[in-house]
Coordinates of C-alpha atoms in Angstrom, one line a residue:
Chain A
X1 CA 34.4 -14.9 -32.4
X2 CA 37.5 -15.2 -30.8
X3 CA 37.0 -11.6 -29.7
X4 CA 33.3 -12.3 -28.6
X5 CA 35.4 -15.5 -25.9
X6 CA 37.8 -13.2 -24.7
X7 CA 35.1 -10.2 -24.0
X8 CA 32.5 -12.8 -22.9
X9 CA 35.3 -14.8 -20.2
X10 CA 36.3 -11.8 -19.2
X11 CA 33.5 -10.4 -18.7
X12 CA 32.5 -13.3 -16.7
X13 CA 36.3 -13.4 -14.8
X14 CA 35.4 -10.1 -13.0
X15 CA 32.1 -11.1 -12.0
X16 CA 32.7 -14.4 -10.4
X17 CA 36.3 -12.3 -9.0
X18 CA 33.0 -10.2 -7.4
X19 CA 30.6 -12.7 -6.2
X20 CA 33.4 -14.9 -4.8
X21 CA 35.8 -13.0 -4.1
X22 CA 38.6 -15.6 -4.2
X23 CA 42.1 -13.9 -2.1
X24 CA 39.2 -11.8 -0.7
X25 CA 40.1 -8.4 -3.4
X26 CA 37.5 -6.0 -2.7
X27 CA 35.2 -5.8 -6.3
X28 CA 36.6 -2.9 -6.8
X29 CA 39.5 -4.4 -7.8
X30 CA 38.6 -7.4 -9.9
X31 CA 36.4 -4.6 -11.8
X32 CA 39.4 -2.4 -12.4
X33 CA 40.9 -5.9 -12.9
X34 CA 37.9 -6.6 -15.9
X35 CA 37.9 -3.2 -16.5
X36 CA 42.3 -2.9 -17.3
X37 CA 41.6 -6.3 -19.5
X38 CA 39.3 -4.8 -21.1
X39 CA 40.4 -1.9 -22.2
X40 CA 43.7 -3.7 -23.0
X41 CA 42.7 -6.9 -25.0
X42 CA 41.3 -2.9 -27.3
X43 CA 37.5 -4.5 -26.9
X44 CA 36.9 -0.9 -25.3
X45 CA 39.2 1.1 -27.5
X46 CA 40.8 3.8 -24.8
X47 CA 38.7 7.0 -26.7
X48 CA 35.1 4.9 -26.2
X49 CA 36.0 4.4 -22.9
X50 CA 36.4 8.0 -22.0
X51 CA 33.1 8.5 -24.1
X52 CA 31.3 6.2 -22.0
X53 CA 32.8 7.4 -18.5
X54 CA 31.9 10.8 -19.3
X55 CA 28.1 9.8 -19.7
X56 CA 28.6 8.5 -16.0
X57 CA 29.1 12.2 -14.7
X58 CA 25.7 12.7 -13.0
X59 CA 26.5 9.5 -11.6
X60 CA 29.9 10.1 -9.7
X61 CA 28.4 13.5 -9.4
X62 CA 25.2 11.5 -7.5
X63 CA 26.9 8.8 -5.5
X64 CA 30.0 11.8 -4.0
X65 CA 27.9 14.4 -3.0
X66 CA 24.7 12.2 -1.6
X67 CA 27.5 10.6 0.5
X68 CA 29.4 13.9 2.3
X69 CA 24.9 14.8 2.8
X70 CA 25.1 11.6 4.5
X71 CA 27.8 11.5 6.2
X72 CA 27.0 15.8 7.1
X73 CA 24.2 14.9 8.6
X74 CA 25.6 12.3 10.4
X75 CA 28.0 14.1 12.8
X76 CA 25.2 17.0 13.0
X77 CA 23.0 14.3 14.5
X78 CA 19.9 14.3 13.3
X79 CA 20.1 10.5 13.3
X80 CA 20.6 9.6 16.4
X81 CA 17.6 12.7 17.3
X82 CA 15.2 11.4 14.6
X83 CA 15.8 6.7 16.5
X84 CA 15.2 9.4 20.2
X85 CA 12.5 11.2 18.6
X86 CA 11.4 7.7 17.7
X87 CA 11.0 6.0 20.7
X88 CA 10.0 8.6 22.4
X89 CA 6.9 8.9 20.4
X90 CA 6.8 5.3 20.2
X91 CA 5.6 6.3 24.7
X92 CA 6.9 2.4 25.3
X93 CA 5.5 -0.2 22.7
X94 CA 8.1 -1.8 20.3
X95 CA 5.2 -2.6 18.5
X96 CA 4.9 1.2 17.8
X97 CA 8.3 1.7 18.1
X98 CA 9.2 -0.9 15.2
X99 CA 6.7 1.3 12.7
X100 CA 8.4 4.3 13.6
X101 CA 12.2 2.9 13.0
X102 CA 9.5 1.6 9.3
X103 CA 8.5 5.3 9.0
X104 CA 11.8 7.4 9.8
X105 CA 13.4 5.0 7.8
X106 CA 11.4 5.0 5.0
X107 CA 11.3 9.1 4.6
X108 CA 15.3 8.7 4.8
X109 CA 15.1 6.4 2.4
X110 CA 12.9 8.3 -0.2
X111 CA 15.0 11.8 0.1
X112 CA 18.8 10.2 0.2
X113 CA 19.0 7.0 -0.8
X114 CA 19.5 3.8 0.9
X115 CA 22.1 4.2 1.7
X116 CA 22.0 7.1 4.6
X117 CA 19.3 4.6 5.7
X118 CA 21.0 1.3 6.0
X119 CA 24.2 2.6 6.9
X120 CA 23.8 5.1 9.5
X121 CA 20.5 4.6 10.3
X122 CA 20.9 0.4 11.6
X123 CA 23.4 1.5 14.5
X124 CA 21.3 4.8 15.5
X125 CA 18.4 2.6 15.6
X126 CA 20.6 -0.9 17.4
X127 CA 22.4 2.2 19.9
X128 CA 18.3 3.7 20.7
X129 CA 16.7 -0.4 21.3
X130 CA 19.7 -1.3 22.9
X131 CA 19.4 1.1 26.2
X132 CA 16.5 -0.4 25.7
X133 CA 17.3 -3.0 27.3
X134 CA 14.7 -4.5 24.1
X135 CA 15.8 -7.4 21.5
X136 CA 17.8 -5.7 18.5
X137 CA 17.0 -8.3 15.4
X138 CA 13.8 -6.9 15.1
X139 CA 15.0 -3.2 14.1
X140 CA 18.2 -3.7 12.2
X141 CA 16.4 -5.8 10.6
X142 CA 14.2 -3.0 9.0
X143 CA 16.4 -0.6 9.2
X144 CA 17.9 -2.5 6.2
X145 CA 15.3 -4.3 4.9
X146 CA 13.5 -0.5 4.3
X147 CA 16.3 0.5 3.0
X148 CA 15.6 -1.7 -0.3
X149 CA 11.7 -1.9 -0.4
X150 CA 11.3 2.1 -0.2
X151 CA 14.1 2.1 -2.2
X152 CA 12.4 3.1 -5.4
X153 CA 10.2 5.6 -4.0
X154 CA 11.6 8.4 -5.9
X155 CA 14.6 8.5 -8.6
X156 CA 16.9 9.5 -6.4
X157 CA 16.1 7.2 -3.3
X158 CA 19.0 4.5 -4.1
X159 CA 21.7 5.4 -7.5
X160 CA 21.0 2.3 -9.0
X161 CA 17.5 5.1 -10.2
X162 CA 19.9 7.1 -11.3
X163 CA 21.6 4.5 -13.1
X164 CA 18.8 3.4 -15.5
X165 CA 16.8 6.3 -16.3
X166 CA 20.3 8.0 -17.3
X167 CA 21.0 4.7 -19.8
X168 CA 17.4 5.2 -20.3
X169 CA 15.7 8.9 -20.2
X170 CA 12.9 9.1 -18.2
X171 CA 11.3 11.8 -15.2
X172 CA 9.5 11.9 -11.9
X173 CA 5.9 11.3 -13.4
X174 CA 6.6 8.2 -15.3
X175 CA 8.8 6.7 -12.8
X176 CA 5.7 7.8 -10.2
X177 CA 3.2 6.4 -12.2
X178 CA 5.1 2.9 -12.9
X179 CA 6.3 2.9 -9.0
X180 CA 4.3 4.7 -6.7
X181 CA 2.0 1.6 -5.7
X182 CA 4.5 -1.1 -5.9
X183 CA 6.7 1.1 -4.1
X184 CA 3.7 1.2 -1.3
X185 CA 2.5 -1.4 -1.8
X186 CA 5.6 -3.4 -0.9
X187 CA 6.6 -1.0 2.3
X188 CA 3.1 -2.1 3.6
X189 CA 3.9 -5.7 3.4
X190 CA 7.2 -5.2 5.2
X191 CA 5.8 -4.0 8.2
X192 CA 3.0 -5.9 7.9
X193 CA 4.9 -9.6 7.9
X194 CA 7.9 -7.8 10.3
X195 CA 5.6 -7.0 13.4
X196 CA 3.5 -10.5 12.5
X197 CA 7.0 -12.7 12.6
X198 CA 7.7 -10.8 14.6
X199 CA 5.6 -10.4 17.1
X200 CA 7.2 -12.8 20.3
X201 CA 10.1 -10.6 20.5
X202 CA 8.2 -7.4 20.3
X203 CA 5.8 -8.4 23.2
X204 CA 8.1 -6.4 26.2
X205 CA 7.5 -2.7 26.8
X206 CA 10.7 -0.1 27.3
X207 CA 10.3 2.7 30.2
X208 CA 11.0 6.1 28.7
X209 CA 12.8 6.8 31.7
X210 CA 15.5 5.2 29.7
X211 CA 15.8 6.9 26.9
X212 CA 19.2 8.4 25.7
X213 CA 19.2 12.0 25.9
X214 CA 19.6 12.8 21.6
X215 CA 20.4 16.0 22.4
X216 CA 22.5 17.3 18.8
X217 CA 25.0 18.7 19.7
X218 CA 25.3 21.2 17.9
X219 CA 21.7 22.9 17.7
X220 CA 22.0 25.9 15.1
X221 CA 24.5 23.4 13.2
X222 CA 21.3 20.8 13.4
X223 CA 19.4 23.6 12.9
X224 CA 21.0 24.2 9.3
X225 CA 21.3 21.0 8.5
X226 CA 17.4 20.4 8.5
X227 CA 17.1 23.4 6.7
X228 CA 20.0 22.1 3.9
X229 CA 17.6 18.5 4.2
X230 CA 14.9 20.0 3.4
X231 CA 15.8 22.6 0.7
X232 CA 17.7 19.2 -1.1
X233 CA 14.8 17.3 -1.0
X234 CA 12.8 19.7 -2.6
X235 CA 15.0 20.1 -4.5
X236 CA 15.7 16.7 -6.1
X237 CA 11.8 16.5 -6.4
X238 CA 12.2 19.4 -9.0
X239 CA 15.4 17.9 -10.9
X240 CA 13.8 14.7 -11.8
X241 CA 10.8 16.0 -12.7
X242 CA 12.7 18.5 -14.4
X243 CA 14.4 15.3 -15.5
X244 CA 17.7 17.7 -14.3
X245 CA 20.6 16.4 -14.2
X246 CA 20.4 15.0 -10.0
X247 CA 24.3 15.7 -9.3
X248 CA 24.2 19.5 -9.3
X249 CA 21.2 18.9 -6.4
X250 CA 23.6 16.2 -4.6
X251 CA 26.3 17.9 -5.2
X252 CA 24.6 22.0 -4.1
X253 CA 23.1 20.0 -1.5
X254 CA 26.9 18.7 0.3
X255 CA 28.1 22.3 -0.9
X256 CA 25.9 23.8 1.5
X257 CA 25.6 21.8 4.0
X258 CA 30.7 21.6 4.5
X259 CA 30.0 25.7 3.9
X260 CA 27.3 25.7 7.2
X261 CA 30.0 23.2 9.6
X262 CA 32.4 24.9 8.6
X263 CA 30.6 27.9 9.4
X264 CA 29.9 26.6 13.1
X265 CA 33.0 25.4 13.1
X266 CA 31.2 21.1 13.3
X267 CA 33.5 19.6 10.6
X268 CA 35.3 17.8 10.6
X269 CA 37.5 15.8 7.6
X270 CA 39.3 13.0 8.7
X271 CA 36.2 11.7 10.1
X272 CA 33.8 12.9 6.8
X273 CA 37.1 11.9 5.1
X274 CA 36.2 8.3 6.2
X275 CA 33.0 7.7 5.4
X276 CA 32.6 8.4 2.7
X277 CA 33.6 5.7 0.4
X278 CA 35.8 5.5 -2.2
X279 CA 35.6 1.9 -3.1
X280 CA 32.9 2.5 -4.5
X281 CA 33.8 5.3 -7.2
X282 CA 36.3 2.8 -8.7
X283 CA 34.1 0.3 -9.1
X284 CA 31.8 1.4 -10.6
X285 CA 34.3 2.5 -13.6
X286 CA 35.8 -0.4 -13.8
X287 CA 31.8 -1.9 -14.3
X288 CA 30.8 0.9 -17.1
X289 CA 33.9 -0.3 -18.9
X290 CA 33.5 -3.8 -19.1
X291 CA 30.3 -4.1 -19.5
X292 CA 31.1 -1.6 -22.1
X293 CA 33.1 -4.5 -23.7
X294 CA 30.8 -6.2 -23.6
X295 CA 27.8 -4.1 -25.6
X296 CA 30.3 -3.6 -27.9
X297 CA 30.9 -6.8 -29.0
X298 CA 26.9 -7.0 -29.7
X299 CA 26.3 -9.5 -26.5
X300 CA 23.5 -7.0 -24.5
X301 CA 22.1 -7.0 -27.5
X302 CA 21.9 -10.7 -27.9
X303 CA 20.6 -10.2 -24.3
X304 CA 17.6 -7.9 -25.2
X305 CA 16.6 -9.5 -27.9
X306 CA 16.6 -13.1 -26.3
X307 CA 14.2 -12.0 -23.1
X308 CA 11.9 -9.9 -26.2
X309 CA 12.1 -13.5 -27.2
X310 CA 11.6 -15.4 -24.3
X311 CA 8.2 -12.6 -23.4
X312 CA 6.7 -13.5 -26.6
X313 CA 3.4 -11.7 -26.8
X314 CA 3.4 -10.9 -22.9
X315 CA 3.4 -8.4 -21.9
X316 CA 3.1 -9.1 -18.6
X317 CA 5.5 -12.4 -19.0
X318 CA 7.6 -9.0 -19.7
X319 CA 6.9 -7.8 -16.5
X320 CA 7.6 -11.1 -14.6
X321 CA 11.1 -11.7 -16.2
X322 CA 12.9 -9.1 -16.2
X323 CA 11.6 -7.8 -13.1
X324 CA 12.8 -10.9 -11.2
X325 CA 15.8 -11.6 -13.0
X326 CA 17.7 -8.5 -12.6
X327 CA 16.5 -9.3 -9.0
X328 CA 18.1 -12.1 -9.3
X329 CA 21.1 -11.2 -11.0
X330 CA 21.3 -8.1 -8.4
X331 CA 21.6 -10.6 -5.5
X332 CA 23.6 -13.3 -7.3
X333 CA 26.3 -10.9 -8.9
X334 CA 26.0 -7.3 -7.5
X335 CA 22.8 -4.6 -8.5
X336 CA 24.8 -2.6 -10.2
X337 CA 26.6 -4.5 -13.1
X338 CA 23.0 -6.4 -13.6
X339 CA 21.2 -2.2 -13.6
X340 CA 24.4 -1.5 -16.1
X341 CA 24.0 -4.7 -18.2
X342 CA 19.8 -4.1 -18.1
X343 CA 19.7 -1.1 -19.4
X344 CA 22.1 -2.3 -22.2
X345 CA 20.4 -4.8 -23.3
X346 CA 16.9 -2.0 -23.1
X347 CA 18.5 0.5 -25.1
X348 CA 19.5 -2.2 -28.2
X349 CA 16.2 -3.3 -28.3
X350 CA 14.3 0.2 -28.4
X351 CA 12.4 2.1 -24.9
X352 CA 10.4 4.3 -27.7
X353 CA 7.6 1.5 -28.5
X354 CA 5.1 1.4 -24.5
X355 CA 5.7 -1.9 -24.4
X356 CA 9.7 -1.4 -23.5
X357 CA 8.8 1.0 -20.8
X358 CA 7.5 -1.1 -18.5
X359 CA 10.6 -2.8 -18.4
X360 CA 12.7 0.0 -17.8
X361 CA 10.5 -0.5 -13.9
X362 CA 10.6 -3.7 -14.1
X363 CA 14.6 -3.8 -13.9
X364 CA 14.8 -1.0 -11.8
X365 CA 11.9 -2.6 -9.5
X366 CA 14.4 -5.9 -9.8
X367 CA 17.1 -4.3 -8.7
X368 CA 16.4 -2.6 -6.3
X369 CA 14.7 -5.2 -4.2
X370 CA 16.7 -8.4 -5.0
X371 CA 19.7 -7.4 -2.8
X372 CA 16.8 -7.4 0.1
X373 CA 17.0 -12.1 -1.0
X374 CA 19.9 -12.5 1.4
X375 CA 22.5 -9.7 3.2
X376 CA 25.6 -12.7 3.3
X377 CA 26.0 -10.2 0.5
X378 CA 24.7 -12.1 -2.3
X379 CA 22.9 -15.2 -2.9
X380 CA 26.4 -17.0 -5.1
X381 CA 28.2 -16.3 -1.9
X382 CA 26.1 -18.2 1.1
X383 CA 25.7 -21.0 -1.6
X384 CA 29.3 -21.1 -2.7
X385 CA 29.6 -21.5 1.9
X386 CA 26.7 -23.4 2.3
X387 CA 29.2 -26.0 0.0
X388 CA 31.9 -25.6 1.2
X389 CA 30.8 -25.5 4.5
X390 CA 32.2 -22.8 6.1
X391 CA 31.1 -23.1 9.8
X392 CA 30.5 -20.2 11.5
X393 CA 27.0 -18.5 9.3
X394 CA 26.0 -16.6 11.1
X395 CA 23.2 -17.6 12.7
X396 CA 21.8 -14.2 11.9
X397 CA 22.7 -14.1 8.4
X398 CA 19.8 -17.6 8.1
X399 CA 17.8 -15.6 10.2
X400 CA 17.6 -13.0 7.4
X401 CA 18.3 -15.2 4.0
X402 CA 14.8 -16.4 5.5
X403 CA 13.0 -13.7 6.0
X404 CA 14.5 -12.3 2.4
X405 CA 13.1 -16.0 1.0
X406 CA 9.4 -15.1 2.4
X407 CA 9.1 -11.6 1.5
X408 CA 11.0 -11.1 -2.0
X409 CA 9.7 -13.2 -4.1
X410 CA 5.7 -12.1 -3.1
X411 CA 7.0 -8.5 -3.4
X412 CA 8.5 -9.5 -7.1
X413 CA 5.8 -11.1 -8.4
X414 CA 2.9 -8.6 -7.6
X415 CA 4.9 -5.6 -8.1
X416 CA 4.8 -7.4 -11.6
X417 CA 1.6 -7.4 -12.2
X418 CA 1.1 -3.9 -11.0
X419 CA 3.7 -2.6 -13.3
X420 CA 1.7 -5.0 -16.3
X421 CA -1.1 -3.1 -15.6
X422 CA 0.0 0.4 -15.9
X423 CA 1.5 0.0 -19.2
Chain B
X1 CA 27.5 -22.7 49.1
X2 CA 28.7 -20.1 46.2
X3 CA 26.0 -19.3 43.4
X4 CA 26.3 -17.8 40.0
X5 CA 23.3 -16.2 39.0
X6 CA 23.1 -15.8 35.4
X7 CA 22.1 -11.7 35.5
X8 CA 20.2 -11.6 31.8
X9 CA 19.0 -8.5 29.9
X10 CA 15.5 -8.7 31.8
X11 CA 14.3 -10.4 34.7
X12 CA 16.9 -10.4 36.8
X13 CA 14.9 -9.2 40.3
X14 CA 12.9 -11.5 40.2
X15 CA 15.3 -14.6 39.3
X16 CA 17.8 -13.4 42.3
X17 CA 14.1 -14.0 44.3
X18 CA 13.7 -17.3 43.6
X19 CA 17.0 -18.7 43.7
X20 CA 16.6 -17.2 47.3
X21 CA 13.3 -19.0 48.1
X22 CA 14.9 -22.0 46.4
X23 CA 18.0 -22.0 47.9
X24 CA 17.6 -19.9 51.3
X25 CA 19.5 -17.7 53.1
X26 CA 23.1 -17.4 54.1
X27 CA 25.1 -18.1 50.9
X28 CA 27.7 -16.5 48.4
X29 CA 26.1 -14.5 46.1
X30 CA 27.6 -13.3 42.5
X31 CA 25.3 -12.3 39.6
X32 CA 27.1 -12.4 36.3
X33 CA 26.1 -9.9 33.6
X34 CA 27.5 -11.0 29.1
X35 CA 26.6 -8.5 27.4
X36 CA 26.3 -10.5 24.5
X37 CA 28.9 -9.7 21.2
X38 CA 26.6 -12.2 19.0
X39 CA 24.1 -8.8 17.7
X40 CA 27.6 -6.2 18.0
X41 CA 28.5 -8.8 15.1
X42 CA 25.2 -9.0 13.1
X43 CA 25.4 -5.7 12.8
X44 CA 29.3 -5.8 12.0
X45 CA 28.3 -8.1 9.8
X46 CA 25.1 -6.2 7.4
X47 CA 27.2 -2.7 7.7
X48 CA 30.3 -4.4 6.7
X49 CA 28.5 -7.5 4.2
X50 CA 29.2 -6.6 1.1
X51 CA 26.4 -3.7 0.6
X52 CA 26.0 -3.6 -2.7
X53 CA 27.5 -1.0 -3.6
X54 CA 29.7 -0.1 -0.6
X55 CA 32.6 -2.4 -2.1
X56 CA 34.7 -3.5 1.3
X57 CA 35.7 -7.1 2.3
X58 CA 33.1 -8.3 4.7
X59 CA 35.3 -10.3 7.9
X60 CA 35.4 -14.1 8.3
X61 CA 32.1 -15.6 8.7
X62 CA 31.4 -16.0 12.5
X63 CA 35.1 -13.8 12.9
X64 CA 35.6 -9.8 14.2
X65 CA 36.7 -8.2 11.5
X66 CA 40.6 -8.2 11.3
X67 CA 42.5 -4.5 11.4
X68 CA 42.2 -2.5 9.0
X69 CA 40.4 -4.7 6.6
X70 CA 37.9 -1.8 6.2
X71 CA 37.0 1.1 7.7
X72 CA 35.6 0.9 11.5
X73 CA 32.3 2.1 11.8
X74 CA 32.0 5.5 12.7
X75 CA 33.6 6.3 16.0
X76 CA 30.2 8.4 17.5
X77 CA 28.3 5.0 16.6
X78 CA 30.5 2.3 18.0
X79 CA 31.4 4.9 21.5
X80 CA 27.0 5.9 21.3
X81 CA 26.7 1.6 21.3
X82 CA 28.9 1.2 23.6
X83 CA 27.3 2.9 25.7
X84 CA 24.2 2.0 26.0
X85 CA 25.0 -1.4 26.1
X86 CA 26.5 -1.0 29.5
X87 CA 24.5 1.0 30.1
X88 CA 21.7 -1.4 29.8
X89 CA 23.9 -3.8 31.5
X90 CA 24.2 -1.6 34.3
X91 CA 21.1 -1.4 35.0
X92 CA 20.1 -4.6 34.1
X93 CA 23.0 -5.4 37.7
X94 CA 21.3 -3.1 39.3
X95 CA 18.5 -4.7 39.1
X96 CA 19.1 -8.3 40.4
X97 CA 20.8 -6.5 42.7
X98 CA 18.8 -4.1 44.2
X99 CA 16.9 -7.5 44.6
X100 CA 19.0 -9.9 46.9
X101 CA 19.5 -6.8 48.7
X102 CA 16.4 -6.3 50.3
X103 CA 16.3 -9.9 50.9
X104 CA 18.9 -8.8 52.8
X105 CA 22.1 -10.7 51.1
X106 CA 25.5 -9.6 49.8
X107 CA 26.0 -10.2 46.5
X108 CA 29.4 -9.5 44.6
X109 CA 28.6 -7.6 40.5
X110 CA 30.8 -9.4 37.8
X111 CA 30.2 -7.3 34.3
X112 CA 31.5 -9.3 31.5
X113 CA 31.9 -8.4 27.2
X114 CA 30.8 -11.9 25.2
X115 CA 29.4 -15.2 24.6
X116 CA 26.8 -15.3 27.4
X117 CA 26.8 -19.2 27.3
X118 CA 30.3 -19.7 27.2
X119 CA 31.0 -16.7 29.7
X120 CA 28.3 -18.2 32.0
X121 CA 30.5 -21.5 32.2
X122 CA 33.0 -19.6 32.9
X123 CA 32.9 -17.9 35.0
X124 CA 31.6 -21.0 37.5
X125 CA 34.4 -22.3 36.8
X126 CA 36.4 -19.5 37.6
X127 CA 35.1 -18.7 40.8
X128 CA 35.0 -22.6 42.0
X129 CA 30.7 -22.2 42.2
X130 CA 29.0 -25.3 43.1
X131 CA 25.3 -24.1 42.1
X132 CA 24.4 -21.6 38.3
X133 CA 20.9 -20.3 38.2
X134 CA 20.0 -19.0 35.7
X135 CA 16.0 -18.3 33.3
X136 CA 15.2 -20.9 31.3
X137 CA 14.8 -18.3 28.2
X138 CA 14.9 -15.1 27.5
X139 CA 12.6 -14.7 25.9
X140 CA 9.2 -12.3 26.1
X141 CA 5.1 -13.9 27.1
X142 CA 5.9 -15.4 24.3
X143 CA 7.6 -18.3 24.5
X144 CA 6.3 -21.9 25.2
X145 CA 6.4 -22.5 28.2
X146 CA 7.4 -26.2 28.0
X147 CA 9.2 -28.2 25.8
X148 CA 11.8 -27.4 24.0
X149 CA 11.4 -24.3 22.4
X150 CA 11.0 -23.0 26.1
X151 CA 15.0 -23.1 26.6
X152 CA 16.2 -21.0 25.2
X153 CA 19.9 -22.1 23.7
X154 CA 22.3 -20.7 26.7
X155 CA 20.8 -21.8 28.6
X156 CA 20.9 -25.2 27.3
X157 CA 24.8 -24.7 26.6
X158 CA 25.0 -24.1 30.6
X159 CA 23.2 -27.5 31.4
X160 CA 25.2 -29.4 28.6
X161 CA 28.2 -28.0 30.5
X162 CA 28.2 -26.8 33.8
X163 CA 31.0 -28.0 36.2
X164 CA 28.3 -27.4 39.2
X165 CA 24.0 -28.9 39.7
X166 CA 21.8 -25.8 38.0
X167 CA 19.3 -24.2 38.3
X168 CA 16.4 -23.6 35.8
X169 CA 14.2 -21.5 36.5
X170 CA 11.3 -21.0 34.6
X171 CA 8.7 -18.0 33.9
X172 CA 6.0 -17.5 35.8

């Protein structure tokens, strides 16, 4: 009993630290401290912890491979070229440019996962739109929104999907069966809503003459990169279809790109090292151990049973509850611990029966969409700041929140219904 | 009379045209364009605020990120963004300057980076202008022509804080 309380407190304190970030400590530090506490108190025995981490090599490899691929593709000029291509295709129409931005964002998210879109495409589009003397907000928000909205098109579109699939099993076929329709619905909704909400900003056009030259710095390297990306994309589809570890494809693709970069003399080590988020690995390691702690104490099993009980006999209610709960949790705290808790809870209630299989995808859906609710980091931070009445809450954060609040609940509702219909 | 024209990202030439119509010739014309840092801050915020799986300390809201707290955006993108901002600023000023020149006016060009409303007022003060000319709003054809929504926050701030007269130019 005391141990359970202790474990729950460590878990709670870690999540609180991630949400509120006292003394501005990075999330990675909060997670690491939580993990150390779990290990020190013996709630997670060292051997157990090592075993848990060892089982997650696929996730680590996937993250590392993907970040490297995105960084090198960026260095080759892929993202800038895509943005420029959109500018030319849209032929001076702001609306068409927004549609093109969504399209590019969707494709990049689908195969290179959402961080590539959110972190690399966004500045590329920003630069383009600034040069065209158009209002930047619609296009910036388009990139960051589509990064999450399109992130359940394929298993590889969001590392959270891989995290969940690794924990609960599942291949491309099942994934698409459940999530393809919701994904297409959400993307359509997102695009339509933006075209409507930003209609005033989209009225003015731009001059094609203002388009910058987006020639890649080194054409053969650019071509080689495109080839490797295409191969990697196909390999991802194959790997997920065969339920093979995607880390192999990600690291393989990264390796090929590194070789190409060295061969063409285009490798910038400093830049590559800087663009890979090393603290992320510390963060997820910490979270693996912290959630393992509450799992060992049986708390996630309780949570899973609670979910089943609340859902009662209604699969629709189960679907809604899981999706919405995951989304709120993912936004309130962070989508990594939320996903891990859901995996543990769902595993404890057994996922062999078909009614529970849908819950896997409902959880994935919620965790993927959740971050779109706010951009200030999380709902918690925003509420906290509003409570403290910190002046200087950027207008754009409030705008983003309004967008998120308008769109995400609708998406969650409709998507949950679609998921339920697939069971 | 020293006149300060607040040149927006678009519509600079219409503004200058209007000034000349209203005030007539023989004045000292200063054209000011301010690169708005707001969108750039929003971008930094979107990228480096806690993107849920890329933990990095977010900058305190409303302020630029303290140096060394988190990795800066890739220099390549920084450079492209700065270039884009400067090139569009130059284009905006050029449009306005050409209009002035067509009417046979000489004008002084100024470019700055920051919060537009504050810099317009500060520059007017600095130069000792007797008149500030500013468009009611940067909005496109969708913006209402009358009512509170027809005057943007920049124009409103300038109206409130200008050290001199203000000419508010409405869309034609």
